[in-house]
């Protein structure tokens, strides 16, 4: 995992993407008790010259990581690439909520390696927006165990029209 | 009735203890949580594979510290 984060930092430094942050289940686990997951979801903001970097980026992935392995048929099916033994799923910032979450991601360290994690309030909002049953469980556990900034969360939910689902899921 | 109250007290103690443990796990440093996740992956991989799911535990060091 440490080496995985080093590779992600390297990819960001090289301009393969402009910014990244850990989200999904592992992002939530930063704030809650550990739970089962097999993927590391990495949200990314692409560089302005996306297409050029996309091509160059793939070369760089190969260059930076002898640690980066090409996905096997099975891994391709789950759309992950394995970086130092960790299946990483890259998710582009697909809407305004995720873009905002990425821009406000929390700086932290993992075994002295700098990294970023989506804040717990945005993890809740993204889970609400996703709307799946797994996401509902994530909202429940984040409410229980993360120290949510309720004012910030309320602001995010209002601006992204998620108050209705919040009420529906938490009443 | 007294016996029932005794059971309830014991159940309350067990639930409180479980909740306290969950809160303690939530307070672990992130790298320790990652190690716990890998242990969970290793514990469940065989079962998931037998159900036809393709899973592979991460190849990172597993939990060194006691979290029970």
PDB file of N, CA and C in Angstrom, chain A residues 84-145:
ATOM      1  N   UNK A  84       1.617  -2.616  -7.165  1.00  0.00           N
ATOM      2  CA  UNK A  84       2.283  -3.218  -6.013  1.00  0.00           C
ATOM      3  C   UNK A  84       1.325  -4.097  -5.194  1.00  0.00           C
ATOM      4  N   UNK A  85       0.617  -4.937  -5.897  1.00  0.00           N
ATOM      5  CA  UNK A  85      -0.248  -5.901  -5.222  1.00  0.00           C
ATOM      6  C   UNK A  85      -1.609  -5.374  -4.812  1.00  0.00           C
ATOM      7  N   UNK A  86      -1.883  -4.116  -5.107  1.00  0.00           N
ATOM      8  CA  UNK A  86      -3.179  -3.529  -4.734  1.00  0.00           C
ATOM      9  C   UNK A  86      -3.964  -3.191  -6.002  1.00  0.00           C
ATOM     10  N   UNK A  87      -5.152  -3.782  -6.171  1.00  0.00           N
ATOM     11  CA  UNK A  87      -5.961  -3.433  -7.345  1.00  0.00           C
ATOM     12  C   UNK A  87      -6.524  -2.021  -7.210  1.00  0.00           C
ATOM     13  N   UNK A  88      -6.096  -1.146  -8.105  1.00  0.00           N
ATOM     14  CA  UNK A  88      -6.502   0.267  -8.030  1.00  0.00           C
ATOM     15  C   UNK A  88      -7.507   0.549  -9.139  1.00  0.00           C
ATOM     16  N   UNK A  89      -8.626   1.146  -8.746  1.00  0.00           N
ATOM     17  CA  UNK A  89      -9.621   1.543  -9.748  1.00  0.00           C
ATOM     18  C   UNK A  89      -9.589   3.066  -9.853  1.00  0.00           C
ATOM     19  N   UNK A  90      -9.240   3.573 -11.023  1.00  0.00           N
ATOM     20  CA  UNK A  90      -9.185   5.023 -11.240  1.00  0.00           C
ATOM     21  C   UNK A  90     -10.560   5.507 -11.690  1.00  0.00           C
ATOM     22  N   UNK A  91     -11.092   6.474 -10.972  1.00  0.00           N
ATOM     23  CA  UNK A  91     -12.406   7.017 -11.294  1.00  0.00           C
ATOM     24  C   UNK A  91     -12.260   8.502 -11.584  1.00  0.00           C
ATOM     25  N   UNK A  92     -12.570   8.922 -12.800  1.00  0.00           N
ATOM     26  CA  UNK A  92     -12.476  10.350 -13.099  1.00  0.00           C
ATOM     27  C   UNK A  92     -13.519  11.128 -12.310  1.00  0.00           C
ATOM     28  N   UNK A  93     -13.218  12.391 -12.047  1.00  0.00           N
ATOM     29  CA  UNK A  93     -14.186  13.241 -11.331  1.00  0.00           C
ATOM     30  C   UNK A  93     -15.375  13.448 -12.262  1.00  0.00           C
ATOM     31  N   UNK A  94     -16.404  12.636 -12.103  1.00  0.00           N
ATOM     32  CA  UNK A  94     -17.461  12.519 -13.113  1.00  0.00           C
ATOM     33  C   UNK A  94     -18.580  13.543 -12.984  1.00  0.00           C
ATOM     34  N   UNK A  95     -18.602  14.307 -11.903  1.00  0.00           N
ATOM     35  CA  UNK A  95     -19.615  15.376 -11.810  1.00  0.00           C
ATOM     36  C   UNK A  95     -19.134  16.453 -10.835  1.00  0.00           C
ATOM     37  N   UNK A  96     -19.966  17.468 -10.658  1.00  0.00           N
ATOM     38  CA  UNK A  96     -19.531  18.625  -9.858  1.00  0.00           C
ATOM     39  C   UNK A  96     -19.289  18.248  -8.393  1.00  0.00           C
ATOM     40  N   UNK A  97     -20.070  17.324  -7.872  1.00  0.00           N
ATOM     41  CA  UNK A  97     -19.876  16.917  -6.475  1.00  0.00           C
ATOM     42  C   UNK A  97     -18.507  16.257  -6.289  1.00  0.00           C
ATOM     43  N   UNK A  98     -18.163  15.359  -7.182  1.00  0.00           N
ATOM     44  CA  UNK A  98     -16.875  14.656  -7.054  1.00  0.00           C
ATOM     45  C   UNK A  98     -15.713  15.618  -7.302  1.00  0.00           C
ATOM     46  N   UNK A  99     -15.897  16.539  -8.251  1.00  0.00           N
ATOM     47  CA  UNK A  99     -14.850  17.542  -8.497  1.00  0.00           C
ATOM     48  C   UNK A  99     -14.596  18.365  -7.237  1.00  0.00           C
ATOM     49  N   UNK A 100     -15.689  18.792  -6.613  1.00  0.00           N
ATOM     50  CA  UNK A 100     -15.582  19.584  -5.385  1.00  0.00           C
ATOM     51  C   UNK A 100     -14.927  18.756  -4.267  1.00  0.00           C
ATOM     52  N   UNK A 101     -15.341  17.500  -4.169  1.00  0.00           N
ATOM     53  CA  UNK A 101     -14.775  16.603  -3.141  1.00  0.00           C
ATOM     54  C   UNK A 101     -13.266  16.472  -3.325  1.00  0.00           C
ATOM     55  N   UNK A 102     -12.851  16.338  -4.568  1.00  0.00           N
ATOM     56  CA  UNK A 102     -11.417  16.202  -4.853  1.00  0.00           C
ATOM     57  C   UNK A 102     -10.659  17.477  -4.518  1.00  0.00           C
ATOM     58  N   UNK A 103     -11.265  18.618  -4.857  1.00  0.00           N
ATOM     59  CA  UNK A 103     -10.572  19.887  -4.608  1.00  0.00           C
ATOM     60  C   UNK A 103     -10.416  20.143  -3.109  1.00  0.00           C
ATOM     61  N   UNK A 104     -11.309  19.552  -2.311  1.00  0.00           N
ATOM     62  CA  UNK A 104     -11.263  19.773  -0.856  1.00  0.00           C
ATOM     63  C   UNK A 104     -10.816  18.532  -0.090  1.00  0.00           C
ATOM     64  N   UNK A 105     -10.174  17.613  -0.785  1.00  0.00           N
ATOM     65  CA  UNK A 105      -9.720  16.381  -0.123  1.00  0.00           C
ATOM     66  C   UNK A 105      -8.691  16.707   0.947  1.00  0.00           C
ATOM     67  N   UNK A 106      -8.667  15.855   1.936  1.00  0.00           N
ATOM     68  CA  UNK A 106      -7.844  16.084   3.130  1.00  0.00           C
ATOM     69  C   UNK A 106      -6.428  15.540   2.917  1.00  0.00           C
ATOM     70  N   UNK A 107      -5.445  16.398   3.167  1.00  0.00           N
ATOM     71  CA  UNK A 107      -4.054  15.925   3.119  1.00  0.00           C
ATOM     72  C   UNK A 107      -3.762  15.081   4.347  1.00  0.00           C
ATOM     73  N   UNK A 108      -3.066  13.972   4.149  1.00  0.00           N
ATOM     74  CA  UNK A 108      -2.678  13.134   5.269  1.00  0.00           C
ATOM     75  C   UNK A 108      -1.390  12.396   4.884  1.00  0.00           C
ATOM     76  N   UNK A 109      -0.960  11.497   5.721  1.00  0.00           N
ATOM     77  CA  UNK A 109       0.202  10.680   5.369  1.00  0.00           C
ATOM     78  C   UNK A 109      -0.130   9.215   5.635  1.00  0.00           C
ATOM     79  N   UNK A 110       0.525   8.370   4.865  1.00  0.00           N
ATOM     80  CA  UNK A 110       0.415   6.929   5.097  1.00  0.00           C
ATOM     81  C   UNK A 110       1.843   6.421   5.270  1.00  0.00           C
ATOM     82  N   UNK A 111       2.184   6.029   6.471  1.00  0.00           N
ATOM     83  CA  UNK A 111       3.554   5.624   6.787  1.00  0.00           C
ATOM     84  C   UNK A 111       4.553   6.649   6.246  1.00  0.00           C
ATOM     85  N   UNK A 112       4.316   7.895   6.585  1.00  0.00           N
ATOM     86  CA  UNK A 112       5.158   9.041   6.231  1.00  0.00           C
ATOM     87  C   UNK A 112       5.116   9.428   4.752  1.00  0.00           C
ATOM     88  N   UNK A 113       4.276   8.801   3.973  1.00  0.00           N
ATOM     89  CA  UNK A 113       4.132   9.172   2.565  1.00  0.00           C
ATOM     90  C   UNK A 113       2.890  10.056   2.439  1.00  0.00           C
ATOM     91  N   UNK A 114       3.052  11.267   1.854  1.00  0.00           N
ATOM     92  CA  UNK A 114       1.877  12.137   1.741  1.00  0.00           C
ATOM     93  C   UNK A 114       0.829  11.547   0.798  1.00  0.00           C
ATOM     94  N   UNK A 115      -0.409  11.739   1.154  1.00  0.00           N
ATOM     95  CA  UNK A 115      -1.501  11.296   0.291  1.00  0.00           C
ATOM     96  C   UNK A 115      -2.727  12.148   0.593  1.00  0.00           C
ATOM     97  N   UNK A 116      -3.824  11.850  -0.075  1.00  0.00           N
ATOM     98  CA  UNK A 116      -5.051  12.615   0.142  1.00  0.00           C
ATOM     99  C   UNK A 116      -6.241  11.663   0.258  1.00  0.00           C
ATOM    100  N   UNK A 117      -7.182  12.040   1.100  1.00  0.00           N
ATOM    101  CA  UNK A 117      -8.385  11.236   1.292  1.00  0.00           C
ATOM    102  C   UNK A 117      -9.596  12.151   1.212  1.00  0.00           C
ATOM    103  N   UNK A 118     -10.638  11.713   0.548  1.00  0.00           N
ATOM    104  CA  UNK A 118     -11.854  12.526   0.497  1.00  0.00           C
ATOM    105  C   UNK A 118     -12.371  12.730   1.923  1.00  0.00           C
ATOM    106  N   UNK A 119     -12.878  13.904   2.188  1.00  0.00           N
ATOM    107  CA  UNK A 119     -13.360  14.166   3.551  1.00  0.00           C
ATOM    108  C   UNK A 119     -14.624  13.342   3.805  1.00  0.00           C
ATOM    109  N   UNK A 120     -14.873  13.076   5.080  1.00  0.00           N
ATOM    110  CA  UNK A 120     -15.990  12.193   5.444  1.00  0.00           C
ATOM    111  C   UNK A 120     -17.332  12.768   4.975  1.00  0.00           C
ATOM    112  N   UNK A 121     -17.455  14.094   4.993  1.00  0.00           N
ATOM    113  CA  UNK A 121     -18.724  14.710   4.579  1.00  0.00           C
ATOM    114  C   UNK A 121     -18.967  14.467   3.083  1.00  0.00           C
ATOM    115  N   UNK A 122     -17.900  14.560   2.284  1.00  0.00           N
ATOM    116  CA  UNK A 122     -18.066  14.308   0.844  1.00  0.00           C
ATOM    117  C   UNK A 122     -18.270  12.821   0.562  1.00  0.00           C
ATOM    118  N   UNK A 123     -17.644  11.965   1.368  1.00  0.00           N
ATOM    119  CA  UNK A 123     -17.886  10.523   1.199  1.00  0.00           C
ATOM    120  C   UNK A 123     -19.364  10.205   1.430  1.00  0.00           C
ATOM    121  N   UNK A 124     -19.953  10.860   2.433  1.00  0.00           N
ATOM    122  CA  UNK A 124     -21.382  10.679   2.694  1.00  0.00           C
ATOM    123  C   UNK A 124     -22.194  11.166   1.492  1.00  0.00           C
ATOM    124  N   UNK A 125     -21.863  12.364   1.009  1.00  0.00           N
ATOM    125  CA  UNK A 125     -22.626  12.947  -0.101  1.00  0.00           C
ATOM    126  C   UNK A 125     -22.520  12.080  -1.356  1.00  0.00           C
ATOM    127  N   UNK A 126     -21.318  11.597  -1.646  1.00  0.00           N
ATOM    128  CA  UNK A 126     -21.130  10.756  -2.842  1.00  0.00           C
ATOM    129  C   UNK A 126     -21.912   9.446  -2.685  1.00  0.00           C
ATOM    130  N   UNK A 127     -21.883   8.884  -1.481  1.00  0.00           N
ATOM    131  CA  UNK A 127     -22.637   7.646  -1.240  1.00  0.00           C
ATOM    132  C   UNK A 127     -24.130   7.895  -1.442  1.00  0.00           C
ATOM    133  N   UNK A 128     -24.623   9.013  -0.945  1.00  0.00           N
ATOM    134  CA  UNK A 128     -26.037   9.352  -1.123  1.00  0.00           C
ATOM    135  C   UNK A 128     -26.373   9.466  -2.603  1.00  0.00           C
ATOM    136  N   UNK A 129     -25.484  10.137  -3.329  1.00  0.00           N
ATOM    137  CA  UNK A 129     -25.732  10.344  -4.751  1.00  0.00           C
ATOM    138  C   UNK A 129     -25.704   9.020  -5.520  1.00  0.00           C
ATOM    139  N   UNK A 130     -24.800   8.124  -5.101  1.00  0.00           N
ATOM    140  CA  UNK A 130     -24.697   6.825  -5.762  1.00  0.00           C
ATOM    141  C   UNK A 130     -25.993   6.035  -5.561  1.00  0.00           C
ATOM    142  N   UNK A 131     -26.481   6.041  -4.335  1.00  0.00           N
ATOM    143  CA  UNK A 131     -27.800   5.475  -4.077  1.00  0.00           C
ATOM    144  C   UNK A 131     -27.886   3.965  -3.955  1.00  0.00           C
ATOM    145  N   UNK A 132     -26.753   3.280  -3.994  1.00  0.00           N
ATOM    146  CA  UNK A 132     -26.803   1.812  -3.912  1.00  0.00           C
ATOM    147  C   UNK A 132     -26.951   1.367  -2.450  1.00  0.00           C
ATOM    148  N   UNK A 133     -27.314   0.105  -2.276  1.00  0.00           N
ATOM    149  CA  UNK A 133     -27.502  -0.391  -0.902  1.00  0.00           C
ATOM    150  C   UNK A 133     -26.179  -0.381  -0.138  1.00  0.00           C
ATOM    151  N   UNK A 134     -25.087  -0.663  -0.854  1.00  0.00           N
ATOM    152  CA  UNK A 134     -23.761  -0.631  -0.221  1.00  0.00           C
ATOM    153  C   UNK A 134     -23.447   0.789   0.265  1.00  0.00           C
ATOM    154  N   UNK A 135     -23.855   1.751  -0.537  1.00  0.00           N
ATOM    155  CA  UNK A 135     -23.626   3.153  -0.180  1.00  0.00           C
ATOM    156  C   UNK A 135     -24.443   3.539   1.050  1.00  0.00           C
ATOM    157  N   UNK A 136     -25.612   2.968   1.127  1.00  0.00           N
ATOM    158  CA  UNK A 136     -26.482   3.254   2.281  1.00  0.00           C
ATOM    159  C   UNK A 136     -25.825   2.780   3.574  1.00  0.00           C
ATOM    160  N   UNK A 137     -25.214   1.621   3.515  1.00  0.00           N
ATOM    161  CA  UNK A 137     -24.496   1.083   4.671  1.00  0.00           C
ATOM    162  C   UNK A 137     -23.300   1.985   5.016  1.00  0.00           C
ATOM    163  N   UNK A 138     -22.651   2.506   3.969  1.00  0.00           N
ATOM    164  CA  UNK A 138     -21.505   3.397   4.204  1.00  0.00           C
ATOM    165  C   UNK A 138     -21.950   4.674   4.919  1.00  0.00           C
ATOM    166  N   UNK A 139     -23.071   5.207   4.498  1.00  0.00           N
ATOM    167  CA  UNK A 139     -23.605   6.416   5.151  1.00  0.00           C
ATOM    168  C   UNK A 139     -23.895   6.119   6.621  1.00  0.00           C
ATOM    169  N   UNK A 140     -24.484   4.950   6.866  1.00  0.00           N
ATOM    170  CA  UNK A 140     -24.842   4.593   8.240  1.00  0.00           C
ATOM    171  C   UNK A 140     -23.596   4.538   9.133  1.00  0.00           C
ATOM    172  N   UNK A 141     -22.563   3.879   8.637  1.00  0.00           N
ATOM    173  CA  UNK A 141     -21.370   3.695   9.470  1.00  0.00           C
ATOM    174  C   UNK A 141     -20.581   5.002   9.608  1.00  0.00           C
ATOM    175  N   UNK A 142     -20.575   5.817   8.566  1.00  0.00           N
ATOM    176  CA  UNK A 142     -19.905   7.124   8.677  1.00  0.00           C
ATOM    177  C   UNK A 142     -20.640   8.007   9.691  1.00  0.00           C
ATOM    178  N   UNK A 143     -21.957   7.932   9.686  1.00  0.00           N
ATOM    179  CA  UNK A 143     -22.739   8.701  10.679  1.00  0.00           C
ATOM    180  C   UNK A 143     -22.404   8.253  12.092  1.00  0.00           C
ATOM    181  N   UNK A 144     -22.217   6.954  12.241  1.00  0.00           N
ATOM    182  CA  UNK A 144     -21.949   6.397  13.570  1.00  0.00           C
ATOM    183  C   UNK A 144     -20.541   6.707  14.067  1.00  0.00           C
ATOM    184  N   UNK A 145     -19.563   6.616  13.161  1.00  0.00           N
ATOM    185  CA  UNK A 145     -18.172   6.573  13.625  1.00  0.00           C
ATOM    186  C   UNK A 145     -17.309   7.752  13.197  1.00  0.00           C
TER     187      UNK A 145
END
